[in-house]
Amino acid sequence: MDGPLKVTALFYMPRPKSAPKRVILPATKPDLDNMVKAVLDGCNQAGIWADDSRVVCLHAVKMYGNPRCEVAIESMEPPNGEPSI
């Protein structure tokens, strides 16, 4: 992929037994920015894009759930030349 890209990353963390059910967002380690960096670096190494400098829009969330990471990558290159955010 080349050109401006939008990346959405959802990180699901295992819920500790001590965490109340009403808490859905883990304000604990690991840091979200470090998790995002790992995903972007992995995409670089996998050759998904030329460089992570292509990412112009980023949305990331860390929450409790079945442990996994979901990543969506979209082109921000609009057909009519106007950026869509």
JSON list of N, CA and C in Angstrom, two decimals:
[
{"chain": "A", "resi": 1, "resn": "MET", "atom": "N", "xyz": [0.85, -1.17, 0.00]},
{"chain": "A", "resi": 1, "resn": "MET", "atom": "CA", "xyz": [0.00, 0.00, 0.00]},
{"chain": "A", "resi": 1, "resn": "MET", "atom": "C", "xyz": [0.90, 1.23, 0.00]},
{"chain": "A", "resi": 2, "resn": "ASP", "atom": "N", "xyz": [0.42, 2.25, -0.69]},
{"chain": "A", "resi": 2, "resn": "ASP", "atom": "CA", "xyz": [1.17, 3.49, -0.76]},
{"chain": "A", "resi": 2, "resn": "ASP", "atom": "C", "xyz": [0.17, 4.64, -0.69]},
{"chain": "A", "resi": 3, "resn": "GLY", "atom": "N", "xyz": [0.66, 5.83, -0.44]},
{"chain": "A", "resi": 3, "resn": "GLY", "atom": "CA", "xyz": [-0.22, 6.97, -0.29]},
{"chain": "A", "resi": 3, "resn": "GLY", "atom": "C", "xyz": [-0.69, 7.10, 1.14]},
{"chain": "A", "resi": 4, "resn": "PRO", "atom": "N", "xyz": [-1.51, 8.11, 1.42]},
{"chain": "A", "resi": 4, "resn": "PRO", "atom": "CA", "xyz": [-1.98, 8.33, 2.80]},
{"chain": "A", "resi": 4, "resn": "PRO", "atom": "C", "xyz": [-2.91, 7.21, 3.27]},
{"chain": "A", "resi": 5, "resn": "LEU", "atom": "N", "xyz": [-2.68, 6.74, 4.50]},
{"chain": "A", "resi": 5, "resn": "LEU", "atom": "CA", "xyz": [-3.44, 5.61, 5.04]},
{"chain": "A", "resi": 5, "resn": "LEU", "atom": "C", "xyz": [-4.06, 5.94, 6.39]},
{"chain": "A", "resi": 6, "resn": "LYS", "atom": "N", "xyz": [-5.18, 5.31, 6.66]},
{"chain": "A", "resi": 6, "resn": "LYS", "atom": "CA", "xyz": [-5.84, 5.37, 7.97]},
{"chain": "A", "resi": 6, "resn": "LYS", "atom": "C", "xyz": [-5.72, 3.99, 8.60]},
{"chain": "A", "resi": 7, "resn": "VAL", "atom": "N", "xyz": [-5.28, 3.94, 9.86]},
{"chain": "A", "resi": 7, "resn": "VAL", "atom": "CA", "xyz": [-5.14, 2.68, 10.59]},
{"chain": "A", "resi": 7, "resn": "VAL", "atom": "C", "xyz": [-6.04, 2.72, 11.82]},
{"chain": "A", "resi": 8, "resn": "THR", "atom": "N", "xyz": [-6.84, 1.68, 11.98]},
{"chain": "A", "resi": 8, "resn": "THR", "atom": "CA", "xyz": [-7.64, 1.49, 13.18]},
{"chain": "A", "resi": 8, "resn": "THR", "atom": "C", "xyz": [-7.15, 0.21, 13.85]},
{"chain": "A", "resi": 9, "resn": "ALA", "atom": "N", "xyz": [-6.78, 0.32, 15.13]},
{"chain": "A", "resi": 9, "resn": "ALA", "atom": "CA", "xyz": [-6.27, -0.84, 15.87]},
{"chain": "A", "resi": 9, "resn": "ALA", "atom": "C", "xyz": [-7.05, -1.00, 17.16]},
{"chain": "A", "resi": 10, "resn": "LEU", "atom": "N", "xyz": [-7.64, -2.17, 17.34]},
{"chain": "A", "resi": 10, "resn": "LEU", "atom": "CA", "xyz": [-8.37, -2.49, 18.56]},
{"chain": "A", "resi": 10, "resn": "LEU", "atom": "C", "xyz": [-7.61, -3.59, 19.29]},
{"chain": "A", "resi": 11, "resn": "PHE", "atom": "N", "xyz": [-7.22, -3.31, 20.53]},
{"chain": "A", "resi": 11, "resn": "PHE", "atom": "CA", "xyz": [-6.46, -4.25, 21.34]},
{"chain": "A", "resi": 11, "resn": "PHE", "atom": "C", "xyz": [-7.36, -4.75, 22.46]},
{"chain": "A", "resi": 12, "resn": "TYR", "atom": "N", "xyz": [-7.57, -6.06, 22.51]},
{"chain": "A", "resi": 12, "resn": "TYR", "atom": "CA", "xyz": [-8.38, -6.69, 23.55]},
{"chain": "A", "resi": 12, "resn": "TYR", "atom": "C", "xyz": [-7.44, -7.38, 24.53]},
{"chain": "A", "resi": 13, "resn": "MET", "atom": "N", "xyz": [-7.53, -6.99, 25.79]},
{"chain": "A", "resi": 13, "resn": "MET", "atom": "CA", "xyz": [-6.66, -7.50, 26.84]},
{"chain": "A", "resi": 13, "resn": "MET", "atom": "C", "xyz": [-7.42, -8.47, 27.73]},
{"chain": "A", "resi": 14, "resn": "PRO", "atom": "N", "xyz": [-6.74, -9.49, 28.28]},
{"chain": "A", "resi": 14, "resn": "PRO", "atom": "CA", "xyz": [-7.42, -10.39, 29.20]},
{"chain": "A", "resi": 14, "resn": "PRO", "atom": "C", "xyz": [-7.80, -9.63, 30.48]},
{"chain": "A", "resi": 15, "resn": "ARG", "atom": "N", "xyz": [-8.98, -9.89, 30.99]},
{"chain": "A", "resi": 15, "resn": "ARG", "atom": "CA", "xyz": [-9.45, -9.24, 32.21]},
{"chain": "A", "resi": 15, "resn": "ARG", "atom": "C", "xyz": [-8.84, -9.95, 33.42]},
{"chain": "A", "resi": 16, "resn": "PRO", "atom": "N", "xyz": [-8.14, -9.20, 34.28]},
{"chain": "A", "resi": 16, "resn": "PRO", "atom": "CA", "xyz": [-7.65, -9.83, 35.51]},
{"chain": "A", "resi": 16, "resn": "PRO", "atom": "C", "xyz": [-8.83, -10.19, 36.42]},
{"chain": "A", "resi": 17, "resn": "LYS", "atom": "N", "xyz": [-8.68, -11.21, 37.19]},
{"chain": "A", "resi": 17, "resn": "LYS", "atom": "CA", "xyz": [-9.76, -11.64, 38.09]},
{"chain": "A", "resi": 17, "resn": "LYS", "atom": "C", "xyz": [-10.11, -10.53, 39.08]},
{"chain": "A", "resi": 18, "resn": "SER", "atom": "N", "xyz": [-9.15, -9.68, 39.39]},
{"chain": "A", "resi": 18, "resn": "SER", "atom": "CA", "xyz": [-9.38, -8.60, 40.36]},
{"chain": "A", "resi": 18, "resn": "SER", "atom": "C", "xyz": [-10.12, -7.40, 39.76]},
{"chain": "A", "resi": 19, "resn": "ALA", "atom": "N", "xyz": [-10.26, -7.35, 38.43]},
{"chain": "A", "resi": 19, "resn": "ALA", "atom": "CA", "xyz": [-10.91, -6.20, 37.80]},
{"chain": "A", "resi": 19, "resn": "ALA", "atom": "C", "xyz": [-12.43, -6.34, 37.87]},
{"chain": "A", "resi": 20, "resn": "PRO", "atom": "N", "xyz": [-13.13, -5.31, 38.38]},
{"chain": "A", "resi": 20, "resn": "PRO", "atom": "CA", "xyz": [-14.59, -5.36, 38.42]},
{"chain": "A", "resi": 20, "resn": "PRO", "atom": "C", "xyz": [-15.18, -5.44, 37.01]},
{"chain": "A", "resi": 21, "resn": "LYS", "atom": "N", "xyz": [-16.32, -6.12, 36.87]},
{"chain": "A", "resi": 21, "resn": "LYS", "atom": "CA", "xyz": [-16.96, -6.28, 35.55]},
{"chain": "A", "resi": 21, "resn": "LYS", "atom": "C", "xyz": [-17.35, -4.94, 34.94]},
{"chain": "A", "resi": 22, "resn": "ARG", "atom": "N", "xyz": [-17.62, -3.93, 35.76]},
{"chain": "A", "resi": 22, "resn": "ARG", "atom": "CA", "xyz": [-18.06, -2.62, 35.24]},
{"chain": "A", "resi": 22, "resn": "ARG", "atom": "C", "xyz": [-16.91, -1.88, 34.54]},
{"chain": "A", "resi": 23, "resn": "VAL", "atom": "N", "xyz": [-15.67, -2.28, 34.82]},
{"chain": "A", "resi": 23, "resn": "VAL", "atom": "CA", "xyz": [-14.51, -1.64, 34.20]},
{"chain": "A", "resi": 23, "resn": "VAL", "atom": "C", "xyz": [-14.25, -2.33, 32.86]},
{"chain": "A", "resi": 24, "resn": "ILE", "atom": "N", "xyz": [-14.32, -1.56, 31.77]},
{"chain": "A", "resi": 24, "resn": "ILE", "atom": "CA", "xyz": [-14.11, -2.15, 30.44]},
{"chain": "A", "resi": 24, "resn": "ILE", "atom": "C", "xyz": [-12.84, -1.64, 29.76]},
{"chain": "A", "resi": 25, "resn": "LEU", "atom": "N", "xyz": [-12.27, -0.56, 30.29]},
{"chain": "A", "resi": 25, "resn": "LEU", "atom": "CA", "xyz": [-11.07, 0.01, 29.68]},
{"chain": "A", "resi": 25, "resn": "LEU", "atom": "C", "xyz": [-9.89, -0.12, 30.66]},
{"chain": "A", "resi": 26, "resn": "PRO", "atom": "N", "xyz": [-8.89, -0.92, 30.31]},
{"chain": "A", "resi": 26, "resn": "PRO", "atom": "CA", "xyz": [-7.76, -1.14, 31.21]},
{"chain": "A", "resi": 26, "resn": "PRO", "atom": "C", "xyz": [-6.77, 0.03, 31.17]},
{"chain": "A", "resi": 27, "resn": "ALA", "atom": "N", "xyz": [-6.74, 0.81, 32.22]},
{"chain": "A", "resi": 27, "resn": "ALA", "atom": "CA", "xyz": [-5.78, 1.91, 32.32]},
{"chain": "A", "resi": 27, "resn": "ALA", "atom": "C", "xyz": [-4.52, 1.39, 33.01]},
{"chain": "A", "resi": 28, "resn": "THR", "atom": "N", "xyz": [-3.94, 0.34, 32.43]},
{"chain": "A", "resi": 28, "resn": "THR", "atom": "CA", "xyz": [-2.77, -0.33, 32.99]},
{"chain": "A", "resi": 28, "resn": "THR", "atom": "C", "xyz": [-1.77, -0.61, 31.87]},
{"chain": "A", "resi": 29, "resn": "LYS", "atom": "N", "xyz": [-0.61, -1.11, 32.23]},
{"chain": "A", "resi": 29, "resn": "LYS", "atom": "CA", "xyz": [0.38, -1.51, 31.22]},
{"chain": "A", "resi": 29, "resn": "LYS", "atom": "C", "xyz": [-0.12, -2.74, 30.49]},
{"chain": "A", "resi": 30, "resn": "PRO", "atom": "N", "xyz": [0.25, -2.94, 29.25]},
{"chain": "A", "resi": 30, "resn": "PRO", "atom": "CA", "xyz": [1.20, -2.17, 28.46]},
{"chain": "A", "resi": 30, "resn": "PRO", "atom": "C", "xyz": [0.59, -0.88, 27.95]},
{"chain": "A", "resi": 31, "resn": "ASP", "atom": "N", "xyz": [1.45, 0.08, 27.66]},
{"chain": "A", "resi": 31, "resn": "ASP", "atom": "CA", "xyz": [1.02, 1.38, 27.16]},
{"chain": "A", "resi": 31, "resn": "ASP", "atom": "C", "xyz": [0.47, 1.23, 25.74]},
{"chain": "A", "resi": 32, "resn": "LEU", "atom": "N", "xyz": [-0.62, 1.92, 25.47]},
{"chain": "A", "resi": 32, "resn": "LEU", "atom": "CA", "xyz": [-1.27, 1.84, 24.16]},
{"chain": "A", "resi": 32, "resn": "LEU", "atom": "C", "xyz": [-0.33, 2.30, 23.04]},
{"chain": "A", "resi": 33, "resn": "ASP", "atom": "N", "xyz": [0.44, 3.35, 23.28]},
{"chain": "A", "resi": 33, "resn": "ASP", "atom": "CA", "xyz": [1.33, 3.84, 22.22]},
{"chain": "A", "resi": 33, "resn": "ASP", "atom": "C", "xyz": [2.39, 2.80, 21.86]},
{"chain": "A", "resi": 34, "resn": "ASN", "atom": "N", "xyz": [2.86, 2.02, 22.84]},
{"chain": "A", "resi": 34, "resn": "ASN", "atom": "CA", "xyz": [3.83, 0.96, 22.54]},
{"chain": "A", "resi": 34, "resn": "ASN", "atom": "C", "xyz": [3.18, -0.18, 21.75]},
{"chain": "A", "resi": 35, "resn": "MET", "atom": "N", "xyz": [1.92, -0.48, 22.05]},
{"chain": "A", "resi": 35, "resn": "MET", "atom": "CA", "xyz": [1.21, -1.53, 21.32]},
{"chain": "A", "resi": 35, "resn": "MET", "atom": "C", "xyz": [1.00, -1.11, 19.86]},
{"chain": "A", "resi": 36, "resn": "VAL", "atom": "N", "xyz": [0.64, 0.16, 19.66]},
{"chain": "A", "resi": 36, "resn": "VAL", "atom": "CA", "xyz": [0.45, 0.68, 18.30]},
{"chain": "A", "resi": 36, "resn": "VAL", "atom": "C", "xyz": [1.78, 0.63, 17.54]},
{"chain": "A", "resi": 37, "resn": "LYS", "atom": "N", "xyz": [2.86, 1.04, 18.20]},
{"chain": "A", "resi": 37, "resn": "LYS", "atom": "CA", "xyz": [4.17, 1.03, 17.53]},
{"chain": "A", "resi": 37, "resn": "LYS", "atom": "C", "xyz": [4.52, -0.38, 17.07]},
{"chain": "A", "resi": 38, "resn": "ALA", "atom": "N", "xyz": [4.23, -1.39, 17.89]},
{"chain": "A", "resi": 38, "resn": "ALA", "atom": "CA", "xyz": [4.52, -2.77, 17.51]},
{"chain": "A", "resi": 38, "resn": "ALA", "atom": "C", "xyz": [3.74, -3.18, 16.26]},
{"chain": "A", "resi": 39, "resn": "VAL", "atom": "N", "xyz": [2.48, -2.77, 16.18]},
{"chain": "A", "resi": 39, "resn": "VAL", "atom": "CA", "xyz": [1.66, -3.09, 15.00]},
{"chain": "A", "resi": 39, "resn": "VAL", "atom": "C", "xyz": [2.20, -2.39, 13.77]},
{"chain": "A", "resi": 40, "resn": "LEU", "atom": "N", "xyz": [2.52, -1.09, 13.89]},
{"chain": "A", "resi": 40, "resn": "LEU", "atom": "CA", "xyz": [3.03, -0.35, 12.74]},
{"chain": "A", "resi": 40, "resn": "LEU", "atom": "C", "xyz": [4.37, -0.90, 12.27]},
{"chain": "A", "resi": 41, "resn": "ASP", "atom": "N", "xyz": [5.25, -1.22, 13.22]},
{"chain": "A", "resi": 41, "resn": "ASP", "atom": "CA", "xyz": [6.55, -1.81, 12.85]},
{"chain": "A", "resi": 41, "resn": "ASP", "atom": "C", "xyz": [6.36, -3.17, 12.19]},
{"chain": "A", "resi": 42, "resn": "GLY", "atom": "N", "xyz": [5.40, -3.96, 12.68]},
{"chain": "A", "resi": 42, "resn": "GLY", "atom": "CA", "xyz": [5.12, -5.26, 12.08]},
{"chain": "A", "resi": 42, "resn": "GLY", "atom": "C", "xyz": [4.62, -5.12, 10.65]},
{"chain": "A", "resi": 43, "resn": "CYS", "atom": "N", "xyz": [3.78, -4.12, 10.41]},
{"chain": "A", "resi": 43, "resn": "CYS", "atom": "CA", "xyz": [3.29, -3.87, 9.05]},
{"chain": "A", "resi": 43, "resn": "CYS", "atom": "C", "xyz": [4.43, -3.45, 8.13]},
{"chain": "A", "resi": 44, "resn": "ASN", "atom": "N", "xyz": [5.38, -2.67, 8.67]},
{"chain": "A", "resi": 44, "resn": "ASN", "atom": "CA", "xyz": [6.57, -2.31, 7.89]},
{"chain": "A", "resi": 44, "resn": "ASN", "atom": "C", "xyz": [7.33, -3.57, 7.48]},
{"chain": "A", "resi": 45, "resn": "GLN", "atom": "N", "xyz": [7.61, -4.43, 8.47]},
{"chain": "A", "resi": 45, "resn": "GLN", "atom": "CA", "xyz": [8.40, -5.63, 8.22]},
{"chain": "A", "resi": 45, "resn": "GLN", "atom": "C", "xyz": [7.68, -6.61, 7.30]},
{"chain": "A", "resi": 46, "resn": "ALA", "atom": "N", "xyz": [6.35, -6.65, 7.36]},
{"chain": "A", "resi": 46, "resn": "ALA", "atom": "CA", "xyz": [5.58, -7.56, 6.52]},
{"chain": "A", "resi": 46, "resn": "ALA", "atom": "C", "xyz": [5.42, -7.01, 5.09]},
{"chain": "A", "resi": 47, "resn": "GLY", "atom": "N", "xyz": [5.83, -5.77, 4.88]},
{"chain": "A", "resi": 47, "resn": "GLY", "atom": "CA", "xyz": [5.74, -5.18, 3.54]},
{"chain": "A", "resi": 47, "resn": "GLY", "atom": "C", "xyz": [4.34, -4.75, 3.17]},
{"chain": "A", "resi": 48, "resn": "ILE", "atom": "N", "xyz": [3.49, -4.51, 4.15]},
{"chain": "A", "resi": 48, "resn": "ILE", "atom": "CA", "xyz": [2.11, -4.08, 3.87]},
{"chain": "A", "resi": 48, "resn": "ILE", "atom": "C", "xyz": [2.10, -2.69, 3.26]},
{"chain": "A", "resi": 49, "resn": "TRP", "atom": "N", "xyz": [3.03, -1.85, 3.71]},
{"chain": "A", "resi": 49, "resn": "TRP", "atom": "CA", "xyz": [3.17, -0.52, 3.13]},
{"chain": "A", "resi": 49, "resn": "TRP", "atom": "C", "xyz": [4.64, -0.19, 2.99]},
{"chain": "A", "resi": 50, "resn": "ALA", "atom": "N", "xyz": [4.91, 0.89, 2.26]},
{"chain": "A", "resi": 50, "resn": "ALA", "atom": "CA", "xyz": [6.30, 1.28, 2.03]},
{"chain": "A", "resi": 50, "resn": "ALA", "atom": "C", "xyz": [6.97, 1.73, 3.32]},
{"chain": "A", "resi": 51, "resn": "ASP", "atom": "N", "xyz": [6.24, 2.47, 4.16]},
{"chain": "A", "resi": 51, "resn": "ASP", "atom": "CA", "xyz": [6.77, 2.96, 5.43]},
{"chain": "A", "resi": 51, "resn": "ASP", "atom": "C", "xyz": [5.61, 3.44, 6.28]},
{"chain": "A", "resi": 52, "resn": "ASP", "atom": "N", "xyz": [5.76, 3.38, 7.61]},
{"chain": "A", "resi": 52, "resn": "ASP", "atom": "CA", "xyz": [4.65, 3.82, 8.45]},
{"chain": "A", "resi": 52, "resn": "ASP", "atom": "C", "xyz": [4.47, 5.33, 8.44]},
{"chain": "A", "resi": 53, "resn": "SER", "atom": "N", "xyz": [5.34, 6.05, 7.75]},
{"chain": "A", "resi": 53, "resn": "SER", "atom": "CA", "xyz": [5.12, 7.48, 7.56]},
{"chain": "A", "resi": 53, "resn": "SER", "atom": "C", "xyz": [3.88, 7.73, 6.68]},
{"chain": "A", "resi": 54, "resn": "ARG", "atom": "N", "xyz": [3.41, 6.68, 5.99]},
{"chain": "A", "resi": 54, "resn": "ARG", "atom": "CA", "xyz": [2.20, 6.79, 5.16]},
{"chain": "A", "resi": 54, "resn": "ARG", "atom": "C", "xyz": [0.93, 6.93, 6.00]},
{"chain": "A", "resi": 55, "resn": "VAL", "atom": "N", "xyz": [1.02, 6.57, 7.29]},
{"chain": "A", "resi": 55, "resn": "VAL", "atom": "CA", "xyz": [-0.15, 6.64, 8.17]},
{"chain": "A", "resi": 55, "resn": "VAL", "atom": "C", "xyz": [-0.40, 8.10, 8.53]},
{"chain": "A", "resi": 56, "resn": "VAL", "atom": "N", "xyz": [-1.55, 8.62, 8.11]},
{"chain": "A", "resi": 56, "resn": "VAL", "atom": "CA", "xyz": [-1.91, 10.01, 8.38]},
{"chain": "A", "resi": 56, "resn": "VAL", "atom": "C", "xyz": [-3.07, 10.12, 9.36]},
{"chain": "A", "resi": 57, "resn": "CYS", "atom": "N", "xyz": [-3.76, 9.02, 9.61]},
{"chain": "A", "resi": 57, "resn": "CYS", "atom": "CA", "xyz": [-4.88, 9.00, 10.55]},
{"chain": "A", "resi": 57, "resn": "CYS", "atom": "C", "xyz": [-4.79, 7.70, 11.34]},
{"chain": "A", "resi": 58, "resn": "LEU", "atom": "N", "xyz": [-4.90, 7.81, 12.67]},
{"chain": "A", "resi": 58, "resn": "LEU", "atom": "CA", "xyz": [-4.73, 6.65, 13.52]},
{"chain": "A", "resi": 58, "resn": "LEU", "atom": "C", "xyz": [-5.79, 6.66, 14.62]},
{"chain": "A", "resi": 59, "resn": "HIS", "atom": "N", "xyz": [-6.46, 5.52, 14.80]},
{"chain": "A", "resi": 59, "resn": "HIS", "atom": "CA", "xyz": [-7.44, 5.37, 15.88]},
{"chain": "A", "resi": 59, "resn": "HIS", "atom": "C", "xyz": [-7.09, 4.07, 16.58]},
{"chain": "A", "resi": 60, "resn": "ALA", "atom": "N", "xyz": [-6.86, 4.14, 17.90]},
{"chain": "A", "resi": 60, "resn": "ALA", "atom": "CA", "xyz": [-6.49, 2.95, 18.66]},
{"chain": "A", "resi": 60, "resn": "ALA", "atom": "C", "xyz": [-7.24, 2.92, 19.98]},
{"chain": "A", "resi": 61, "resn": "VAL", "atom": "N", "xyz": [-7.68, 1.71, 20.37]},
{"chain": "A", "resi": 61, "resn": "VAL", "atom": "CA", "xyz": [-8.42, 1.52, 21.62]},
{"chain": "A", "resi": 61, "resn": "VAL", "atom": "C", "xyz": [-7.90, 0.25, 22.29]},
{"chain": "A", "resi": 62, "resn": "LYS", "atom": "N", "xyz": [-7.77, 0.33, 23.62]},
{"chain": "A", "resi": 62, "resn": "LYS", "atom": "CA", "xyz": [-7.38, -0.83, 24.43]},
{"chain": "A", "resi": 62, "resn": "LYS", "atom": "C", "xyz": [-8.55, -1.12, 25.36]},
{"chain": "A", "resi": 63, "resn": "MET", "atom": "N", "xyz": [-9.05, -2.37, 25.33]},
{"chain": "A", "resi": 63, "resn": "MET", "atom": "CA", "xyz": [-10.19, -2.73, 26.17]},
{"chain": "A", "resi": 63, "resn": "MET", "atom": "C", "xyz": [-10.07, -4.19, 26.61]},
{"chain": "A", "resi": 64, "resn": "TYR", "atom": "N", "xyz": [-10.91, -4.54, 27.59]},
{"chain": "A", "resi": 64, "resn": "TYR", "atom": "CA", "xyz": [-10.94, -5.93, 28.04]},
{"chain": "A", "resi": 64, "resn": "TYR", "atom": "C", "xyz": [-11.78, -6.76, 27.09]},
{"chain": "A", "resi": 65, "resn": "GLY", "atom": "N", "xyz": [-11.38, -8.01, 26.89]},
{"chain": "A", "resi": 65, "resn": "GLY", "atom": "CA", "xyz": [-12.11, -8.94, 26.04]},
{"chain": "A", "resi": 65, "resn": "GLY", "atom": "C", "xyz": [-11.25, -10.15, 25.76]},
{"chain": "A", "resi": 66, "resn": "ASN", "atom": "N", "xyz": [-11.72, -11.00, 24.85]},
{"chain": "A", "resi": 66, "resn": "ASN", "atom": "CA", "xyz": [-10.95, -12.15, 24.42]},
{"chain": "A", "resi": 66, "resn": "ASN", "atom": "C", "xyz": [-9.66, -11.64, 23.77]},
{"chain": "A", "resi": 67, "resn": "PRO", "atom": "N", "xyz": [-8.47, -11.97, 24.31]},
{"chain": "A", "resi": 67, "resn": "PRO", "atom": "CA", "xyz": [-7.22, -11.36, 23.85]},
{"chain": "A", "resi": 67, "resn": "PRO", "atom": "C", "xyz": [-7.00, -11.50, 22.34]},
{"chain": "A", "resi": 68, "resn": "ARG", "atom": "N", "xyz": [-6.83, -10.35, 21.72]},
{"chain": "A", "resi": 68, "resn": "ARG", "atom": "CA", "xyz": [-6.55, -10.30, 20.28]},
{"chain": "A", "resi": 68, "resn": "ARG", "atom": "C", "xyz": [-6.27, -8.85, 19.88]},
{"chain": "A", "resi": 69, "resn": "CYS", "atom": "N", "xyz": [-5.82, -8.67, 18.66]},
{"chain": "A", "resi": 69, "resn": "CYS", "atom": "CA", "xyz": [-5.63, -7.34, 18.09]},
{"chain": "A", "resi": 69, "resn": "CYS", "atom": "C", "xyz": [-6.30, -7.35, 16.71]},
{"chain": "A", "resi": 70, "resn": "GLU", "atom": "N", "xyz": [-7.17, -6.39, 16.49]},
{"chain": "A", "resi": 70, "resn": "GLU", "atom": "CA", "xyz": [-7.84, -6.25, 15.19]},
{"chain": "A", "resi": 70, "resn": "GLU", "atom": "C", "xyz": [-7.32, -4.96, 14.54]},
{"chain": "A", "resi": 71, "resn": "VAL", "atom": "N", "xyz": [-6.86, -5.08, 13.30]},
{"chain": "A", "resi": 71, "resn": "VAL", "atom": "CA", "xyz": [-6.28, -3.94, 12.60]},
{"chain": "A", "resi": 71, "resn": "VAL", "atom": "C", "xyz": [-6.99, -3.77, 11.26]},
{"chain": "A", "resi": 72, "resn": "ALA", "atom": "N", "xyz": [-7.40, -2.54, 10.98]},
{"chain": "A", "resi": 72, "resn": "ALA", "atom": "CA", "xyz": [-7.98, -2.22, 9.67]},
{"chain": "A", "resi": 72, "resn": "ALA", "atom": "C", "xyz": [-7.13, -1.11, 9.05]},
{"chain": "A", "resi": 73, "resn": "ILE", "atom": "N", "xyz": [-6.81, -1.27, 7.78]},
{"chain": "A", "resi": 73, "resn": "ILE", "atom": "CA", "xyz": [-6.01, -0.28, 7.07]},
{"chain": "A", "resi": 73, "resn": "ILE", "atom": "C", "xyz": [-6.82, 0.17, 5.86]},
{"chain": "A", "resi": 74, "resn": "GLU", "atom": "N", "xyz": [-7.00, 1.48, 5.74]},
{"chain": "A", "resi": 74, "resn": "GLU", "atom": "CA", "xyz": [-7.78, 2.04, 4.63]},
{"chain": "A", "resi": 74, "resn": "GLU", "atom": "C", "xyz": [-6.99, 3.13, 3.93]},
{"chain": "A", "resi": 75, "resn": "SER", "atom": "N", "xyz": [-7.19, 3.23, 2.64]},
{"chain": "A", "resi": 75, "resn": "SER", "atom": "CA", "xyz": [-6.59, 4.31, 1.88]},
{"chain": "A", "resi": 75, "resn": "SER", "atom": "C", "xyz": [-7.33, 5.60, 2.18]},
{"chain": "A", "resi": 76, "resn": "MET", "atom": "N", "xyz": [-6.61, 6.68, 2.31]},
{"chain": "A", "resi": 76, "resn": "MET", "atom": "CA", "xyz": [-7.22, 7.99, 2.48]},
{"chain": "A", "resi": 76, "resn": "MET", "atom": "C", "xyz": [-7.12, 8.80, 1.18]},
{"chain": "A", "resi": 77, "resn": "GLU", "atom": "N", "xyz": [-6.72, 8.10, 0.14]},
{"chain": "A", "resi": 77, "resn": "GLU", "atom": "CA", "xyz": [-6.58, 8.73, -1.16]},
{"chain": "A", "resi": 77, "resn": "GLU", "atom": "C", "xyz": [-7.95, 8.74, -1.83]},
{"chain": "A", "resi": 78, "resn": "PRO", "atom": "N", "xyz": [-8.66, 9.86, -1.77]},
{"chain": "A", "resi": 78, "resn": "PRO", "atom": "CA", "xyz": [-9.99, 9.91, -2.35]},
{"chain": "A", "resi": 78, "resn": "PRO", "atom": "C", "xyz": [-9.95, 9.99, -3.88]},
{"chain": "A", "resi": 79, "resn": "PRO", "atom": "N", "xyz": [-10.97, 9.42, -4.52]},
{"chain": "A", "resi": 79, "resn": "PRO", "atom": "CA", "xyz": [-10.99, 9.45, -5.98]},
{"chain": "A", "resi": 79, "resn": "PRO", "atom": "C", "xyz": [-11.10, 10.85, -6.56]},
{"chain": "A", "resi": 80, "resn": "ASN", "atom": "N", "xyz": [-11.71, 11.78, -5.82]},
{"chain": "A", "resi": 80, "resn": "ASN", "atom": "CA", "xyz": [-11.89, 13.14, -6.34]},
{"chain": "A", "resi": 80, "resn": "ASN", "atom": "C", "xyz": [-10.84, 14.13, -5.88]},
{"chain": "A", "resi": 81, "resn": "GLY", "atom": "N", "xyz": [-9.83, 13.65, -5.15]},
{"chain": "A", "resi": 81, "resn": "GLY", "atom": "CA", "xyz": [-8.75, 14.53, -4.71]},
{"chain": "A", "resi": 81, "resn": "GLY", "atom": "C", "xyz": [-8.98, 15.20, -3.38]},
{"chain": "A", "resi": 82, "resn": "GLU", "atom": "N", "xyz": [-10.17, 15.12, -2.80]},
{"chain": "A", "resi": 82, "resn": "GLU", "atom": "CA", "xyz": [-10.45, 15.73, -1.50]},
{"chain": "A", "resi": 82, "resn": "GLU", "atom": "C", "xyz": [-10.26, 14.68, -0.41]},
{"chain": "A", "resi": 83, "resn": "PRO", "atom": "N", "xyz": [-9.50, 15.01, 0.66]},
{"chain": "A", "resi": 83, "resn": "PRO", "atom": "CA", "xyz": [-9.32, 14.04, 1.74]},
{"chain": "A", "resi": 83, "resn": "PRO", "atom": "C", "xyz": [-10.62, 13.76, 2.48]},
{"chain": "A", "resi": 84, "resn": "SER", "atom": "N", "xyz": [-10.80, 12.50, 2.89]},
{"chain": "A", "resi": 84, "resn": "SER", "atom": "CA", "xyz": [-11.97, 12.14, 3.66]},
{"chain": "A", "resi": 84, "resn": "SER", "atom": "C", "xyz": [-11.53, 11.67, 5.04]},
{"chain": "A", "resi": 85, "resn": "ILE", "atom": "N", "xyz": [-11.97, 12.35, 6.06]},
{"chain": "A", "resi": 85, "resn": "ILE", "atom": "CA", "xyz": [-11.54, 12.01, 7.42]},
{"chain": "A", "resi": 85, "resn": "ILE", "atom": "C", "xyz": [-12.73, 11.55, 8.21]}
]
